[in-house]
CSV table of C-alpha atoms in Angstrom, one decimal:
chain,number,residue,atom,x,y,z
A,1,UNK,CA,41.7,-30.1,-4.6
A,2,UNK,CA,42.4,-27.2,-2.1
A,3,UNK,CA,42.3,-24.7,-5.0
A,4,UNK,CA,38.8,-26.0,-6.1
A,5,UNK,CA,37.4,-25.6,-2.6
A,6,UNK,CA,39.0,-22.1,-2.2
A,7,UNK,CA,37.5,-21.1,-5.6
A,8,UNK,CA,34.1,-22.5,-4.6
A,9,UNK,CA,34.2,-20.6,-1.3
A,10,UNK,CA,35.1,-17.3,-3.1
A,11,UNK,CA,32.3,-17.8,-5.7
A,12,UNK,CA,29.6,-18.9,-3.3
A,13,UNK,CA,30.2,-16.9,-0.1
A,14,UNK,CA,29.2,-13.4,-1.3
A,15,UNK,CA,25.8,-14.7,-2.3
A,16,UNK,CA,25.0,-17.1,0.5
A,17,UNK,CA,26.9,-16.6,3.7
A,18,UNK,CA,25.3,-14.0,6.0
A,19,UNK,CA,25.9,-14.0,9.7
A,20,UNK,CA,22.8,-13.9,11.8
A,21,UNK,CA,22.8,-11.8,14.9
A,22,UNK,CA,19.7,-12.0,17.0
A,23,UNK,CA,20.4,-8.6,18.6
A,24,UNK,CA,20.7,-6.8,15.2
A,25,UNK,CA,18.1,-4.1,15.0
A,26,UNK,CA,18.5,-3.1,11.3
A,27,UNK,CA,16.8,-4.8,8.3
A,28,UNK,CA,18.9,-5.3,5.2
A,29,UNK,CA,16.9,-6.0,2.1
A,30,UNK,CA,20.0,-7.3,0.3
A,31,UNK,CA,20.2,-10.3,2.6
A,32,UNK,CA,18.4,-13.2,0.8
A,33,UNK,CA,19.1,-16.0,3.3
A,34,UNK,CA,20.8,-16.5,6.7
A,35,UNK,CA,21.7,-19.6,8.7
A,36,UNK,CA,20.1,-19.5,12.1
A,37,UNK,CA,19.6,-22.4,14.6
A,38,UNK,CA,21.0,-24.8,12.0
A,39,UNK,CA,18.6,-24.0,9.2
A,40,UNK,CA,18.4,-21.6,6.3
A,41,UNK,CA,16.0,-18.7,6.8
A,42,UNK,CA,14.6,-16.6,4.0
A,43,UNK,CA,15.5,-12.9,3.9
A,44,UNK,CA,16.8,-11.0,7.0
A,45,UNK,CA,14.4,-12.4,9.7
A,46,UNK,CA,13.6,-11.2,13.2
A,47,UNK,CA,13.6,-13.8,15.9
A,48,UNK,CA,10.6,-14.3,18.2
A,49,UNK,CA,9.3,-16.7,20.7
A,50,UNK,CA,5.7,-17.9,20.7
A,51,UNK,CA,4.0,-18.2,24.1
A,52,UNK,CA,4.0,-21.8,25.3
A,53,UNK,CA,7.0,-22.9,23.1
A,54,UNK,CA,10.7,-22.9,23.9
A,55,UNK,CA,11.9,-22.9,20.4
A,56,UNK,CA,12.7,-19.6,18.7
A,57,UNK,CA,10.8,-18.8,15.5
A,58,UNK,CA,11.6,-16.3,12.7
A,59,UNK,CA,9.7,-13.7,10.8
A,60,UNK,CA,9.4,-13.5,7.0
A,61,UNK,CA,8.1,-10.3,5.3
A,62,UNK,CA,7.3,-9.8,1.7
A,63,UNK,CA,5.2,-7.6,-0.6
A,64,UNK,CA,2.3,-9.3,-2.4
A,65,UNK,CA,-0.4,-8.4,-4.8
A,66,UNK,CA,-3.2,-10.9,-4.5
A,67,UNK,CA,-5.3,-11.2,-7.6
A,68,UNK,CA,-8.2,-8.8,-7.5
A,69,UNK,CA,-6.8,-7.0,-4.5
A,70,UNK,CA,-4.7,-4.0,-3.6
A,71,UNK,CA,-1.0,-4.5,-2.8
A,72,UNK,CA,-0.3,-5.8,0.6
A,73,UNK,CA,2.6,-6.6,3.0
A,74,UNK,CA,2.6,-10.2,4.3
A,75,UNK,CA,4.2,-10.6,7.7
A,76,UNK,CA,4.6,-14.3,8.7
A,77,UNK,CA,5.7,-15.8,12.0
A,78,UNK,CA,7.3,-19.2,11.3
A,79,UNK,CA,8.3,-21.7,13.9
A,80,UNK,CA,9.9,-25.0,13.0
A,81,UNK,CA,7.9,-28.1,14.0
A,82,UNK,CA,8.7,-29.8,17.3
A,83,UNK,CA,10.3,-33.2,16.6
A,84,UNK,CA,7.9,-34.9,19.1
A,85,UNK,CA,4.8,-33.0,18.0
A,86,UNK,CA,4.7,-31.7,14.3
A,87,UNK,CA,1.5,-29.9,15.1
A,88,UNK,CA,3.5,-27.4,17.1
A,89,UNK,CA,4.7,-25.8,13.8
A,90,UNK,CA,1.9,-23.3,14.2
A,91,UNK,CA,2.7,-19.8,12.9
A,92,UNK,CA,0.7,-16.8,12.2
A,93,UNK,CA,0.4,-14.3,9.3
A,94,UNK,CA,-0.9,-10.8,8.6
A,95,UNK,CA,-1.7,-9.5,5.2
A,96,UNK,CA,-1.7,-5.7,5.7
A,97,UNK,CA,-2.7,-3.0,3.2
A,98,UNK,CA,0.1,-0.6,2.7
A,99,UNK,CA,-1.2,2.1,5.0
A,100,UNK,CA,-1.8,-0.4,7.8
A,101,UNK,CA,1.6,-1.9,7.3
A,102,UNK,CA,3.2,1.6,7.7
A,103,UNK,CA,1.2,2.2,10.9
A,104,UNK,CA,2.2,-1.2,12.2
A,105,UNK,CA,5.9,-0.5,11.5
A,106,UNK,CA,5.6,2.8,13.3
A,107,UNK,CA,4.2,1.1,16.4
A,108,UNK,CA,6.7,-1.7,16.3
A,109,UNK,CA,9.6,0.7,16.1
A,110,UNK,CA,8.5,2.3,19.4
A,111,UNK,CA,9.5,-0.9,21.3
A,112,UNK,CA,9.6,-0.2,25.0
A,113,UNK,CA,8.0,3.2,24.5
A,114,UNK,CA,4.7,1.6,23.5
A,115,UNK,CA,2.4,2.9,26.2
A,116,UNK,CA,-0.7,0.9,25.6
A,117,UNK,CA,-1.8,-2.0,23.3
A,118,UNK,CA,-2.5,-0.8,19.8
A,119,UNK,CA,-4.7,-2.6,17.3
A,120,UNK,CA,-2.8,-3.5,14.2
A,121,UNK,CA,-5.3,-5.4,12.1
A,122,UNK,CA,-8.7,-7.0,12.5
A,123,UNK,CA,-10.3,-9.2,10.0
A,124,UNK,CA,-12.7,-12.2,10.2
A,125,UNK,CA,-10.2,-14.6,8.5
A,126,UNK,CA,-7.0,-13.5,10.3
A,127,UNK,CA,-8.3,-12.4,13.7
A,128,UNK,CA,-7.6,-9.3,15.7
A,129,UNK,CA,-3.9,-8.4,16.0
A,130,UNK,CA,-2.5,-6.0,18.6
A,131,UNK,CA,1.0,-4.8,19.5
A,132,UNK,CA,2.1,-3.9,23.0
A,133,UNK,CA,5.1,-3.8,25.3
A,134,UNK,CA,5.5,-5.8,28.5
A,135,UNK,CA,8.6,-5.2,30.6
A,136,UNK,CA,9.1,-8.9,31.2
A,137,UNK,CA,8.2,-10.1,27.7
A,138,UNK,CA,9.3,-7.3,25.4
A,139,UNK,CA,7.2,-6.4,22.4
A,140,UNK,CA,4.1,-8.6,22.3
A,141,UNK,CA,2.1,-9.3,19.2
A,142,UNK,CA,-1.2,-10.9,20.0
A,143,UNK,CA,-3.6,-12.6,17.6
A,144,UNK,CA,-7.1,-13.3,18.9
A,145,UNK,CA,-9.3,-15.4,16.7
A,146,UNK,CA,-12.1,-17.9,17.2
A,147,UNK,CA,-11.8,-17.6,21.0
A,148,UNK,CA,-8.1,-18.4,21.0
A,149,UNK,CA,-5.1,-16.2,21.6
A,150,UNK,CA,-1.6,-16.6,20.2
A,151,UNK,CA,1.2,-14.3,21.5
A,152,UNK,CA,4.5,-13.7,19.8
A,153,UNK,CA,7.3,-12.1,21.8
A,154,UNK,CA,10.1,-10.0,20.3
A,155,UNK,CA,13.0,-8.2,21.9
A,156,UNK,CA,13.0,-4.4,21.3
A,157,UNK,CA,15.9,-4.9,18.7
A,158,UNK,CA,14.0,-7.7,16.9
A,159,UNK,CA,10.8,-5.5,16.8
A,160,UNK,CA,12.8,-2.6,15.4
A,161,UNK,CA,14.3,-4.9,12.7
A,162,UNK,CA,10.8,-6.2,11.9
A,163,UNK,CA,9.6,-2.6,11.7
A,164,UNK,CA,12.3,-1.9,9.1
A,165,UNK,CA,11.3,-4.9,7.1
A,166,UNK,CA,7.6,-4.0,7.1
A,167,UNK,CA,8.4,-0.4,6.2
A,168,UNK,CA,10.7,-1.5,3.3
A,169,UNK,CA,8.1,-3.9,1.9
A,170,UNK,CA,5.3,-1.4,2.2
A,171,UNK,CA,7.4,0.8,-0.1
A,172,UNK,CA,8.0,-2.1,-2.5
A,173,UNK,CA,4.3,-3.0,-2.5
A,174,UNK,CA,3.4,0.5,-3.3
A,175,UNK,CA,5.6,0.4,-6.5
A,176,UNK,CA,3.4,-2.4,-8.0
């Protein structure tokens, strides 16, 4: 029985076991899943906190080609639902054209060197997104839409990792 378990561990581990380090600042496109906060996360995510919530959320980035549209980079902010209030699963998403994604990655990578808020994306259906740095909050992504504002806070390392993911997928989207 021990041999079977050892064999399974050798066969499964190279494909599924990836250590998650919230302070990691490099994106690895070879990572398909990680275990963080007791759940499987897709890709090599960056951790964030959403204003008003204590639970940590995680990003997911991918290239997409919506039908009838140019290639885009989708950046999602996913927060697991609160056990007491499932409506608190709110997240956010940006669908950025390649050039906007590259510009966004450049700004994110600046981290603490961001001198003033920079507009990332502004559409009627997704709102106005800006990125800035606040000494007490870190890198702040703000989504203003329909009179409401959502703020997502990332450490400088998490922002740098997210920048790497966005840059990578902007390159992948451009190949399509």
